[in-house]
Amino acid sequence: MKLSKNGLRASAIGALVVSGALVLSACGSDNNNEPTKDGGKTSAAASNIKCDGAKGQLLAAGSSAQKNAMDLWVKNFQAACSGVEVNYQAIGSGGGITKFNQGQVALAGSDSALKDEEVAASQKVCAGGKGINLPMVGGPIAIGYKLDGVDNLVLDAPTLAKIFDTKITKWNDPAIAKLNPGAKLPGSTIQAFHRSDESGTTQNLGKYLSATAPADWKYDPKTKSWPAPGGQAANGSSGVATAVKDAEGSIGYFELSYATANKISTVSINTGASAPVAATTENASKAIAAAKVKGTGSDLALSLDYTTKAEGAYPITLVTYEIACDKGNKAETLPTVKAFLNYTASEEGQKVLSDAGYAPLPAEIAAKVRAIVPTLS
């Protein structure tokens, strides 16, 4: 999947498990780095990246949600480490995990933690070990739409579930009208778009709908494949975003960066709080703040609260992981895997994302990731 170069400026995936002390301030405000042609900025301390024997090519694949983050990380890492090439294919979380468990890539990006059966499969390629989940970034899944004359659409979980399950098919449906008093809703047909590929973004949306509208969304929340009938499919977050941008009366879901890059309007969610909550990185941070580590040992899989009603907390969120072998990594790629992950989880690696709308990992999670990466073997 290819993203527009302007997409790197987008307000992207947001903050992970962010405490109140975290802010979305731009990093390096006191340096004079010029923007790169990719739209990001090279870290002022790029020379501080420790290459630690990194060499050759590192293959990785998976989540499209973290593609913008990967582009920035890879650019800086390759600039600091001569002769190193990091090749990340944004083919969706499911595709990345498949490639990882087939031994085709050393790292996989996923918007959901490995399932038990996926961990079991990873033991075949992680000799003496297994695949583990290392959180790197998280944020809002935006519900984007195109509806002329309607600038501030509000939906709640039951209505959203019925739209994506083709139970609500007209924009002037009473359920939508009730949530949007005074809006000039047309009687046109809703064009709902979903992912055609296996996706952690799909899975996280499903988990949200299952948790908050169980009577209206009765599909398996663990599936990465789109489960509902009807609607129209597009490949990757970029494909869904392009479809929504081009089609009047459309609605779809994708990471906030795609909405921002394509200037797509996004839905505010009625969570039961005093006011509907917009899809912003700051609002997603408030919802993700309650996440708990559910993994054991070196696995840092997180559990999110999709049912939050906290003021200003945007509930449709995801966490993006880097998946690696805790033991049994290939000798030729291990130094590069460790050096790259040490950088992405480092304070410098997190700060460089701020200009693109990301935020640093909170100290407690970052410390755990940073402690685990050097133990990879």
PDB file of C-alpha atoms in Angstrom, residues 13 60-67 70 88-98 100 107-115 118 132-138 198-201 203-204 207 222 224 255 301 318-324:
ATOM      1  CA  ILE A  13      -2.101   7.278  15.085  1.00  0.00           C
ATOM      2  CA  ALA A  60       9.291  -6.344   8.071  1.00  0.00           C
ATOM      3  CA  ALA A  61       5.601  -6.302   7.178  1.00  0.00           C
ATOM      4  CA  GLY A  62       2.136  -5.815   8.606  1.00  0.00           C
ATOM      5  CA  SER A  63      -0.075  -3.069   9.963  1.00  0.00           C
ATOM      6  CA  SER A  64      -0.976  -0.199   7.664  1.00  0.00           C
ATOM      7  CA  ALA A  65      -1.845   1.830  10.765  1.00  0.00           C
ATOM      8  CA  GLN A  66       1.821   2.222  11.630  1.00  0.00           C
ATOM      9  CA  LYS A  67       3.066   2.866   8.078  1.00  0.00           C
ATOM     10  CA  MET A  70       7.576   3.366  10.141  1.00  0.00           C
ATOM     11  CA  TYR A  88       8.519  -2.424   5.702  1.00  0.00           C
ATOM     12  CA  GLN A  89       5.549  -3.645   3.654  1.00  0.00           C
ATOM     13  CA  ALA A  90       2.202  -2.320   4.877  1.00  0.00           C
ATOM     14  CA  ILE A  91       0.102  -5.340   3.899  1.00  0.00           C
ATOM     15  CA  GLY A  92      -2.199  -5.450   6.920  1.00  0.00           C
ATOM     16  CA  SER A  93      -1.767  -7.019  10.338  1.00  0.00           C
ATOM     17  CA  GLY A  94      -2.928 -10.459   9.255  1.00  0.00           C
ATOM     18  CA  GLY A  95      -0.539 -10.537   6.318  1.00  0.00           C
ATOM     19  CA  GLY A  96       2.347  -9.412   8.492  1.00  0.00           C
ATOM     20  CA  ILE A  97       1.743 -12.113  11.085  1.00  0.00           C
ATOM     21  CA  THR A  98       1.490 -14.740   8.350  1.00  0.00           C
ATOM     22  CA  PHE A 100       6.404 -13.587  10.324  1.00  0.00           C
ATOM     23  CA  LEU A 107       9.476  -8.190  12.383  1.00  0.00           C
ATOM     24  CA  ALA A 108       5.719  -7.897  12.008  1.00  0.00           C
ATOM     25  CA  GLY A 109       3.521  -4.916  12.759  1.00  0.00           C
ATOM     26  CA  SER A 110       0.066  -5.665  14.140  1.00  0.00           C
ATOM     27  CA  ASP A 111      -2.836  -3.629  15.482  1.00  0.00           C
ATOM     28  CA  SER A 112      -3.804  -6.536  17.725  1.00  0.00           C
ATOM     29  CA  ALA A 113      -1.821  -8.884  19.918  1.00  0.00           C
ATOM     30  CA  LEU A 114      -0.961 -12.378  18.720  1.00  0.00           C
ATOM     31  CA  LYS A 115      -3.624 -15.023  19.300  1.00  0.00           C
ATOM     32  CA  GLU A 118      -0.383 -17.536  16.320  1.00  0.00           C
ATOM     33  CA  ILE A 132       6.076 -11.502  21.575  1.00  0.00           C
ATOM     34  CA  ASN A 133       4.084  -8.248  21.381  1.00  0.00           C
ATOM     35  CA  LEU A 134       5.965  -4.983  21.917  1.00  0.00           C
ATOM     36  CA  PRO A 135       3.664  -1.909  21.897  1.00  0.00           C
ATOM     37  CA  MET A 136       5.090   1.096  20.047  1.00  0.00           C
ATOM     38  CA  VAL A 137       2.224   3.490  19.327  1.00  0.00           C
ATOM     39  CA  GLY A 138      -1.556   3.720  19.461  1.00  0.00           C
ATOM     40  CA  GLU A 198      -7.282  -8.992   7.180  1.00  0.00           C
ATOM     41  CA  SER A 199      -6.747  -6.046   9.476  1.00  0.00           C
ATOM     42  CA  GLY A 200      -6.185  -5.269  13.128  1.00  0.00           C
ATOM     43  CA  THR A 201      -8.037  -2.022  12.459  1.00  0.00           C
ATOM     44  CA  GLN A 203     -10.632  -6.206  14.589  1.00  0.00           C
ATOM     45  CA  ASN A 204     -10.387  -3.221  16.932  1.00  0.00           C
ATOM     46  CA  LYS A 207     -14.124  -5.144  19.552  1.00  0.00           C
ATOM     47  CA  LYS A 222     -11.582 -11.529  17.401  1.00  0.00           C
ATOM     48  CA  LYS A 224      -9.464  -9.603  11.496  1.00  0.00           C
ATOM     49  CA  GLU A 255      -6.504   5.646  11.206  1.00  0.00           C
ATOM     50  CA  ALA A 301       0.068  -7.219  25.081  1.00  0.00           C
ATOM     51  CA  LEU A 318      -6.038   0.671  18.667  1.00  0.00           C
ATOM     52  CA  VAL A 319      -2.562  -0.199  19.852  1.00  0.00           C
ATOM     53  CA  THR A 320       0.083  -1.099  17.314  1.00  0.00           C
ATOM     54  CA  TYR A 321       2.702  -3.695  18.231  1.00  0.00           C
ATOM     55  CA  GLU A 322       6.024  -4.771  16.806  1.00  0.00           C
ATOM     56  CA  ILE A 323       6.136  -8.570  16.904  1.00  0.00           C
ATOM     57  CA  ALA A 324       9.525 -10.239  17.247  1.00  0.00           C
TER      58      ALA A 324
END
